[in-house]
Amino acid sequence: MSRASTPSLAAAAASSPSPSSPSPSSRGGGDHRGSHHHHPPRRFATTPLTGVRDLVREGKTIWLLDQFGVLHDGKTAYPAAIHATKRLYDAGAKLYVISNSSRRSAKTLAKLEPMGFDPAWFAGAITSGEMTWRALEARDAFEGSAEADARGPKPFAGDKVLHFTWSERGSIALDGLGLTTVTSPDDADFIVAHGTEAVNGAGDTDAQRAAGIELKAMEDMRGLLRRAARRNIPMMVANPDYGAFFTHPAASVSTFTVLLIALVPFDC
C-alpha cells in the first residue's frame, strides 16, 4: 500500500477497438479466392491508479489482502498499510487476509495485532496452514482425485507422521489432530512439511514433540526424504508458494505423491 514498498497498481478496462482499414472486398476490388479476413487485435486502454482511494471511489467493498510485502515485511508493519487498512475499515469495507503462511488463520490475525493492526478491522483470514489443518483433520475421508481413488487406499491414511517444521520462529502445533509424530521415515505413514528448520520430536502431544525437536541442515532433510521416497509415502506441503517449494527439501525428490495445499476453503 506504500509506494515505497509495493508495486504500482493498474486497472485494465476494455475499450472499443479502433476502426480497421477497409478490406479489399469493402472497396469492391481484389481477388478473394481462398482469402481469409484478418481482424486486428482488440486494443485495451490502461488506466494507472494513483492510490487505493481510486478503487474506493469505484465502489470496491471487498478486499483480499496478502500479508508479506503488502501489510508488513515479516516483522514490521508498513505505516501506510496500517493507515490505509483502518481507512478502508472505517469506510465499511470487508477485509480478508489471504496468505500462504503455514500457520492457522487465527494465529495469523493474532500476529498482526502487535504490529499495529486491529484484528477487528478484518472480516476473516484464510491461510494454507488452515487448509492443511482441515485436510489433516479430515484425512480419513480425504478422497484426492478420482484417479487416486481408483488406484487404492487413501493417500494420507494412518496416524504416524514425519513432521518438518519451524524452530526459531515457532513450531507448528499438531494437538487435536490425533497424530503421532515419528523421527524416522521408516516408521511414518506420510510426511507433513510445514517448515524447513527442524524435524519435530516423537510423541502424541505438542509438549512431547517440543522436548525432542531437532534442528536439521537442509542436506539432512533431503536424506530423510530420499529414504521416504524409497517407500513411496505421500507428503503434504503446507506452503504452496512457488519459490518456497523449490527451495524446500522436497525439490530434490521427484517420486513423492505431493499434495500442495491450495487457498480454497473446503466449505465455501
GROMACS .gro file of N, CA, C and O in nm, residues 53-132:
model
  320
   53ARG      N    1  -0.731   0.486  -0.295
   53ARG     CA    2  -0.853   0.567  -0.293
   53ARG      C    3  -0.926   0.562  -0.427
   53ARG      O    4  -1.049   0.576  -0.432
   54ASP      N    5  -0.852   0.539  -0.538
   54ASP     CA    6  -0.918   0.529  -0.667
   54ASP      C    7  -1.015   0.411  -0.670
   54ASP      O    8  -1.124   0.418  -0.727
   55LEU      N    9  -0.974   0.298  -0.610
   55LEU     CA   10  -1.060   0.180  -0.607
   55LEU      C   11  -1.176   0.200  -0.512
   55LEU      O   12  -1.285   0.147  -0.535
   56VAL      N   13  -1.154   0.276  -0.405
   56VAL     CA   14  -1.263   0.308  -0.313
   56VAL      C   15  -1.369   0.391  -0.387
   56VAL      O   16  -1.489   0.367  -0.374
   57ARG      N   17  -1.323   0.486  -0.465
   57ARG     CA   18  -1.417   0.570  -0.540
   57ARG      C   19  -1.498   0.487  -0.640
   57ARG      O   20  -1.611   0.521  -0.674
   58GLU      N   21  -1.438   0.378  -0.689
   58GLU     CA   22  -1.510   0.290  -0.783
   58GLU      C   23  -1.612   0.201  -0.711
   58GLU      O   24  -1.685   0.127  -0.775
   59GLY      N   25  -1.612   0.208  -0.577
   59GLY     CA   26  -1.711   0.131  -0.502
   59GLY      C   27  -1.667  -0.008  -0.461
   59GLY      O   28  -1.751  -0.091  -0.425
   60LYS      N   29  -1.536  -0.036  -0.466
   60LYS     CA   30  -1.489  -0.168  -0.424
   60LYS      C   31  -1.508  -0.182  -0.272
   60LYS      O   32  -1.459  -0.100  -0.194
   61THR      N   33  -1.577  -0.287  -0.229
   61THR     CA   34  -1.609  -0.302  -0.087
   61THR      C   35  -1.551  -0.428  -0.024
   61THR      O   36  -1.549  -0.441   0.097
   62ILE      N   37  -1.506  -0.522  -0.105
   62ILE     CA   38  -1.445  -0.644  -0.052
   62ILE      C   39  -1.301  -0.648  -0.099
   62ILE      O   40  -1.272  -0.639  -0.219
   63TRP      N   41  -1.208  -0.663  -0.004
   63TRP     CA   42  -1.066  -0.655  -0.033
   63TRP      C   43  -0.996  -0.780   0.017
   63TRP      O   44  -1.013  -0.822   0.131
   64LEU      N   45  -0.917  -0.841  -0.071
   64LEU     CA   46  -0.834  -0.956  -0.036
   64LEU      C   47  -0.690  -0.907  -0.024
   64LEU      O   48  -0.633  -0.858  -0.121
   65LEU      N   49  -0.633  -0.921   0.094
   65LEU     CA   50  -0.503  -0.863   0.123
   65LEU      C   51  -0.400  -0.972   0.151
   65LEU      O   52  -0.420  -1.058   0.237
   66ASP      N   53  -0.291  -0.967   0.079
   66ASP     CA   54  -0.177  -1.052   0.114
   66ASP      C   55  -0.110  -0.991   0.238
   66ASP      O   56  -0.136  -0.877   0.275
   67GLN      N   57  -0.023  -1.070   0.302
   67GLN     CA   58   0.046  -1.019   0.420
   67GLN      C   59   0.184  -0.964   0.386
   67GLN      O   60   0.208  -0.844   0.389
   68PHE      N   61   0.275  -1.058   0.356
   68PHE     CA   62   0.415  -1.023   0.341
   68PHE      C   63   0.437  -0.937   0.216
   68PHE      O   64   0.395  -0.972   0.107
   69GLY      N   65   0.498  -0.822   0.237
   69GLY     CA   66   0.522  -0.731   0.128
   69GLY      C   67   0.405  -0.639   0.098
   69GLY      O   68   0.416  -0.551   0.013
   70VAL      N   69   0.294  -0.659   0.166
   70VAL     CA   70   0.177  -0.573   0.148
   70VAL      C   71   0.140  -0.504   0.280
   70VAL      O   72   0.134  -0.383   0.288
   71LEU      N   73   0.117  -0.587   0.384
   71LEU     CA   74   0.085  -0.531   0.516
   71LEU      C   75   0.211  -0.510   0.600
   71LEU      O   76   0.219  -0.416   0.679
   72HIS      N   77   0.307  -0.600   0.584
   72HIS     CA   78   0.429  -0.593   0.666
   72HIS      C   79   0.542  -0.666   0.596
   72HIS      O   80   0.523  -0.731   0.492
   73ASP      N   81   0.663  -0.656   0.654
   73ASP     CA   82   0.780  -0.721   0.595
   73ASP      C   83   0.817  -0.850   0.666
   73ASP      O   84   0.926  -0.903   0.648
   74GLY      N   85   0.726  -0.903   0.745
   74GLY     CA   86   0.751  -1.023   0.823
   74GLY      C   87   0.771  -0.993   0.970
   74GLY      O   88   0.744  -1.078   1.055
   75LYS      N   89   0.817  -0.871   1.001
   75LYS     CA   90   0.838  -0.832   1.140
   75LYS      C   91   0.775  -0.697   1.172
   75LYS      O   92   0.723  -0.677   1.281
   76THR      N   93   0.781  -0.605   1.075
   76THR     CA   94   0.735  -0.469   1.099
   76THR      C   95   0.630  -0.430   0.997
   76THR      O   96   0.646  -0.456   0.877
   77ALA      N   97   0.523  -0.366   1.045
   77ALA     CA   98   0.418  -0.321   0.954
   77ALA      C   99   0.463  -0.200   0.876
   77ALA      O  100   0.543  -0.119   0.924
   78TYR      N  101   0.412  -0.187   0.755
   78TYR     CA  102   0.433  -0.065   0.678
   78TYR      C  103   0.336   0.039   0.732
   78TYR      O  104   0.214   0.015   0.736
   79PRO      N  105   0.385   0.154   0.778
   79PRO     CA  106   0.296   0.255   0.836
   79PRO      C  107   0.180   0.292   0.745
   79PRO      O  108   0.065   0.306   0.792
   80ALA      N  109   0.207   0.308   0.617
   80ALA     CA  110   0.098   0.344   0.525
   80ALA      C  111  -0.005   0.232   0.517
   80ALA      O  112  -0.124   0.258   0.493
   81ALA      N  113   0.037   0.107   0.537
   81ALA     CA  114  -0.057  -0.006   0.531
   81ALA      C  115  -0.153  -0.002   0.649
   81ALA      O  116  -0.272  -0.031   0.635
   82ILE      N  117  -0.102   0.033   0.767
   82ILE     CA  118  -0.188   0.045   0.885
   82ILE      C  119  -0.293   0.154   0.861
   82ILE      O  120  -0.412   0.134   0.884
   83HIS      N  121  -0.246   0.268   0.814
   83HIS     CA  122  -0.336   0.381   0.789
   83HIS      C  123  -0.441   0.345   0.685
   83HIS      O  124  -0.562   0.370   0.705
   84ALA      N  125  -0.400   0.285   0.575
   84ALA     CA  126  -0.493   0.251   0.467
   84ALA      C  127  -0.593   0.146   0.512
   84ALA      O  128  -0.711   0.151   0.477
   85THR      N  129  -0.545   0.047   0.589
   85THR     CA  130  -0.634  -0.060   0.635
   85THR      C  131  -0.743  -0.003   0.725
   85THR      O  132  -0.862  -0.038   0.712
   86LYS      N  133  -0.705   0.085   0.816
   86LYS     CA  134  -0.805   0.146   0.905
   86LYS      C  135  -0.903   0.231   0.825
   86LYS      O  136  -1.025   0.230   0.853
   87ARG      N  137  -0.853   0.308   0.729
   87ARG     CA  138  -0.941   0.391   0.648
   87ARG      C  139  -1.043   0.306   0.572
   87ARG      O  140  -1.161   0.342   0.562
   88LEU      N  141  -0.996   0.193   0.518
   88LEU     CA  142  -1.087   0.104   0.447
   88LEU      C  143  -1.193   0.047   0.541
   88LEU      O  144  -1.312   0.040   0.507
   89TYR      N  145  -1.150   0.006   0.659
   89TYR     CA  146  -1.245  -0.048   0.757
   89TYR      C  147  -1.348   0.058   0.796
   89TYR      O  148  -1.468   0.031   0.801
   90ASP      N  149  -1.300   0.178   0.823
   90ASP     CA  150  -1.391   0.287   0.862
   90ASP      C  151  -1.491   0.320   0.751
   90ASP      O  152  -1.602   0.366   0.778
   91ALA      N  153  -1.450   0.294   0.626
   91ALA     CA  154  -1.538   0.321   0.513
   91ALA      C  155  -1.638   0.208   0.488
   91ALA      O  156  -1.719   0.215   0.395
   92GLY      N  157  -1.631   0.103   0.570
   92GLY     CA  158  -1.726  -0.007   0.558
   92GLY      C  159  -1.680  -0.123   0.473
   92GLY      O  160  -1.760  -0.214   0.443
   93ALA      N  161  -1.553  -0.124   0.433
   93ALA     CA  162  -1.502  -0.234   0.351
   93ALA      C  163  -1.486  -0.361   0.434
   93ALA      O  164  -1.460  -0.356   0.554
   94LYS      N  165  -1.503  -0.475   0.368
   94LYS     CA  166  -1.475  -0.605   0.430
   94LYS      C  167  -1.336  -0.648   0.386
   94LYS      O  168  -1.310  -0.663   0.267
   95LEU      N  169  -1.248  -0.670   0.482
   95LEU     CA  170  -1.109  -0.701   0.455
   95LEU      C  171  -1.078  -0.845   0.494
   95LEU      O  172  -1.108  -0.887   0.607
   96TYR      N  173  -1.018  -0.919   0.402
   96TYR     CA  174  -0.980  -1.057   0.427
   96TYR      C  175  -0.831  -1.075   0.399
   96TYR      O  176  -0.782  -1.031   0.295
   97VAL      N  177  -0.762  -1.139   0.492
   97VAL     CA  178  -0.622  -1.172   0.470
   97VAL      C  179  -0.615  -1.307   0.400
   97VAL      O  180  -0.674  -1.405   0.446
   98ILE      N  181  -0.548  -1.311   0.286
   98ILE     CA  182  -0.527  -1.434   0.210
   98ILE      C  183  -0.377  -1.459   0.206
   98ILE      O  184  -0.302  -1.378   0.153
   99SER      N  185  -0.332  -1.569   0.266
   99SER     CA  186  -0.188  -1.587   0.281
   99SER      C  187  -0.148  -1.733   0.263
   99SER      O  188  -0.224  -1.825   0.297
  100ASN      N  189  -0.027  -1.753   0.211
  100ASN     CA  190   0.028  -1.889   0.203
  100ASN      C  191   0.109  -1.923   0.328
  100ASN      O  192   0.190  -2.015   0.327
  101SER      N  193   0.087  -1.851   0.437
  101SER     CA  194   0.152  -1.883   0.565
  101SER      C  195   0.117  -2.025   0.606
  101SER      O  196   0.003  -2.071   0.588
  102SER      N  197   0.212  -2.095   0.663
  102SER     CA  198   0.186  -2.232   0.707
  102SER      C  199   0.118  -2.237   0.844
  102SER      O  200   0.093  -2.345   0.896
  103ARG      N  201   0.087  -2.119   0.901
  103ARG     CA  202   0.018  -2.114   1.030
  103ARG      C  203  -0.133  -2.099   1.009
  103ARG      O  204  -0.180  -2.059   0.903
  104ARG      N  205  -0.208  -2.132   1.115
  104ARG     CA  206  -0.353  -2.127   1.105
  104ARG      C  207  -0.403  -1.983   1.101
  104ARG      O  208  -0.333  -1.888   1.138
  105SER      N  209  -0.527  -1.966   1.057
  105SER     CA  210  -0.583  -1.833   1.034
  105SER      C  211  -0.587  -1.749   1.160
  105SER      O  212  -0.553  -1.630   1.159
  106ALA      N  213  -0.631  -1.806   1.273
  106ALA     CA  214  -0.643  -1.729   1.396
  106ALA      C  215  -0.508  -1.675   1.441
  106ALA      O  216  -0.497  -1.561   1.487
  107LYS      N  217  -0.403  -1.755   1.426
  107LYS     CA  218  -0.269  -1.709   1.464
  107LYS      C  219  -0.221  -1.599   1.371
  107LYS      O  220  -0.146  -1.509   1.412
  108THR      N  221  -0.264  -1.604   1.246
  108THR     CA  222  -0.224  -1.500   1.151
  108THR      C  223  -0.278  -1.364   1.195
  108THR      O  224  -0.206  -1.264   1.197
  109LEU      N  225  -0.405  -1.358   1.232
  109LEU     CA  226  -0.463  -1.233   1.277
  109LEU      C  227  -0.403  -1.188   1.410
  109LEU      O  228  -0.381  -1.069   1.432
  110ALA      N  229  -0.375  -1.285   1.498
  110ALA     CA  230  -0.316  -1.250   1.628
  110ALA      C  231  -0.177  -1.190   1.611
  110ALA      O  232  -0.138  -1.100   1.686
  111LYS      N  233  -0.101  -1.236   1.511
  111LYS     CA  234   0.034  -1.183   1.490
  111LYS      C  235   0.031  -1.042   1.432
  111LYS      O  236   0.128  -0.967   1.445
  112LEU      N  237  -0.081  -1.004   1.370
  112LEU     CA  238  -0.090  -0.869   1.315
  112LEU      C  239  -0.110  -0.763   1.423
  112LEU      O  240  -0.071  -0.647   1.406
  113GLU      N  241  -0.169  -0.802   1.535
  113GLU     CA  242  -0.202  -0.704   1.639
  113GLU      C  243  -0.080  -0.634   1.697
  113GLU      O  244  -0.079  -0.510   1.707
  114PRO      N  245   0.028  -0.706   1.735
  114PRO     CA  246   0.145  -0.636   1.788
  114PRO      C  247   0.212  -0.543   1.687
  114PRO      O  248   0.287  -0.455   1.725
  115MET      N  249   0.184  -0.563   1.559
  115MET     CA  250   0.242  -0.477   1.457
  115MET      C  251   0.166  -0.346   1.440
  115MET      O  252   0.211  -0.256   1.370
  116GLY      N  253   0.047  -0.338   1.502
  116GLY     CA  254  -0.030  -0.215   1.493
  116GLY      C  255  -0.163  -0.227   1.423
  116GLY      O  256  -0.237  -0.129   1.410
  117PHE      N  257  -0.198  -0.348   1.377
  117PHE     CA  258  -0.327  -0.371   1.312
  117PHE      C  259  -0.427  -0.420   1.417
  117PHE      O  260  -0.395  -0.505   1.498
  118ASP      N  261  -0.547  -0.369   1.411
  118ASP     CA  262  -0.653  -0.416   1.499
  118ASP      C  263  -0.720  -0.536   1.432
  118ASP      O  264  -0.773  -0.523   1.321
  119PRO      N  265  -0.719  -0.654   1.495
  119PRO     CA  266  -0.784  -0.771   1.432
  119PRO      C  267  -0.930  -0.747   1.397
  119PRO      O  268  -0.983  -0.811   1.306
  120ALA      N  269  -0.995  -0.653   1.467
  120ALA     CA  270  -1.135  -0.623   1.438
  120ALA      C  271  -1.154  -0.561   1.301
  120ALA      O  272  -1.266  -0.560   1.247
  121TRP      N  273  -1.047  -0.508   1.243
  121TRP     CA  274  -1.058  -0.448   1.110
  121TRP      C  275  -1.082  -0.554   1.002
  121TRP      O  276  -1.127  -0.521   0.892
  122PHE      N  277  -1.048  -0.679   1.032
  122PHE     CA  278  -1.052  -0.785   0.931
  122PHE      C  279  -1.175  -0.873   0.949
  122PHE      O  280  -1.207  -0.917   1.060
  123ALA      N  281  -1.244  -0.899   0.840
  123ALA     CA  282  -1.361  -0.986   0.844
  123ALA      C  283  -1.321  -1.133   0.855
  123ALA      O  284  -1.402  -1.217   0.894
  124GLY      N  285  -1.196  -1.164   0.823
  124GLY     CA  286  -1.151  -1.302   0.833
  124GLY      C  287  -1.016  -1.320   0.768
  124GLY      O  288  -0.958  -1.226   0.713
  125ALA      N  289  -0.968  -1.442   0.776
  125ALA     CA  290  -0.839  -1.476   0.714
  125ALA      C  291  -0.844  -1.622   0.672
  125ALA      O  292  -0.913  -1.704   0.734
  126ILE      N  293  -0.772  -1.652   0.566
  126ILE     CA  294  -0.757  -1.791   0.524
  126ILE      C  295  -0.611  -1.811   0.487
  126ILE      O  296  -0.552  -1.729   0.417
  127THR      N  297  -0.552  -1.917   0.537
  127THR     CA  298  -0.411  -1.945   0.512
  127THR      C  299  -0.395  -2.089   0.464
  127THR      O  300  -0.482  -2.174   0.487
  128SER      N  301  -0.283  -2.116   0.401
  128SER     CA  302  -0.257  -2.254   0.360
  128SER      C  303  -0.238  -2.342   0.483
  128SER      O  304  -0.265  -2.462   0.479
  129GLY      N  305  -0.191  -2.282   0.595
  129GLY     CA  306  -0.181  -2.358   0.720
  129GLY      C  307  -0.317  -2.403   0.770
  129GLY      O  308  -0.332  -2.514   0.823
  130GLU      N  309  -0.417  -2.317   0.753
  130GLU     CA  310  -0.554  -2.355   0.792
  130GLU      C  311  -0.605  -2.467   0.704
  130GLU      O  312  -0.669  -2.563   0.752
  131MET      N  313  -0.578  -2.458   0.575
  131MET     CA  314  -0.621  -2.563   0.483
  131MET      C  315  -0.551  -2.696   0.512
  131MET      O  316  -0.609  -2.803   0.499
  132THR      N  317  -0.424  -2.687   0.554
  132THR     CA  318  -0.352  -2.807   0.591
  132THR      C  319  -0.416  -2.873   0.712
  132THR      O  320  -0.436  -2.995   0.717
   0.00000   0.00000   0.00000
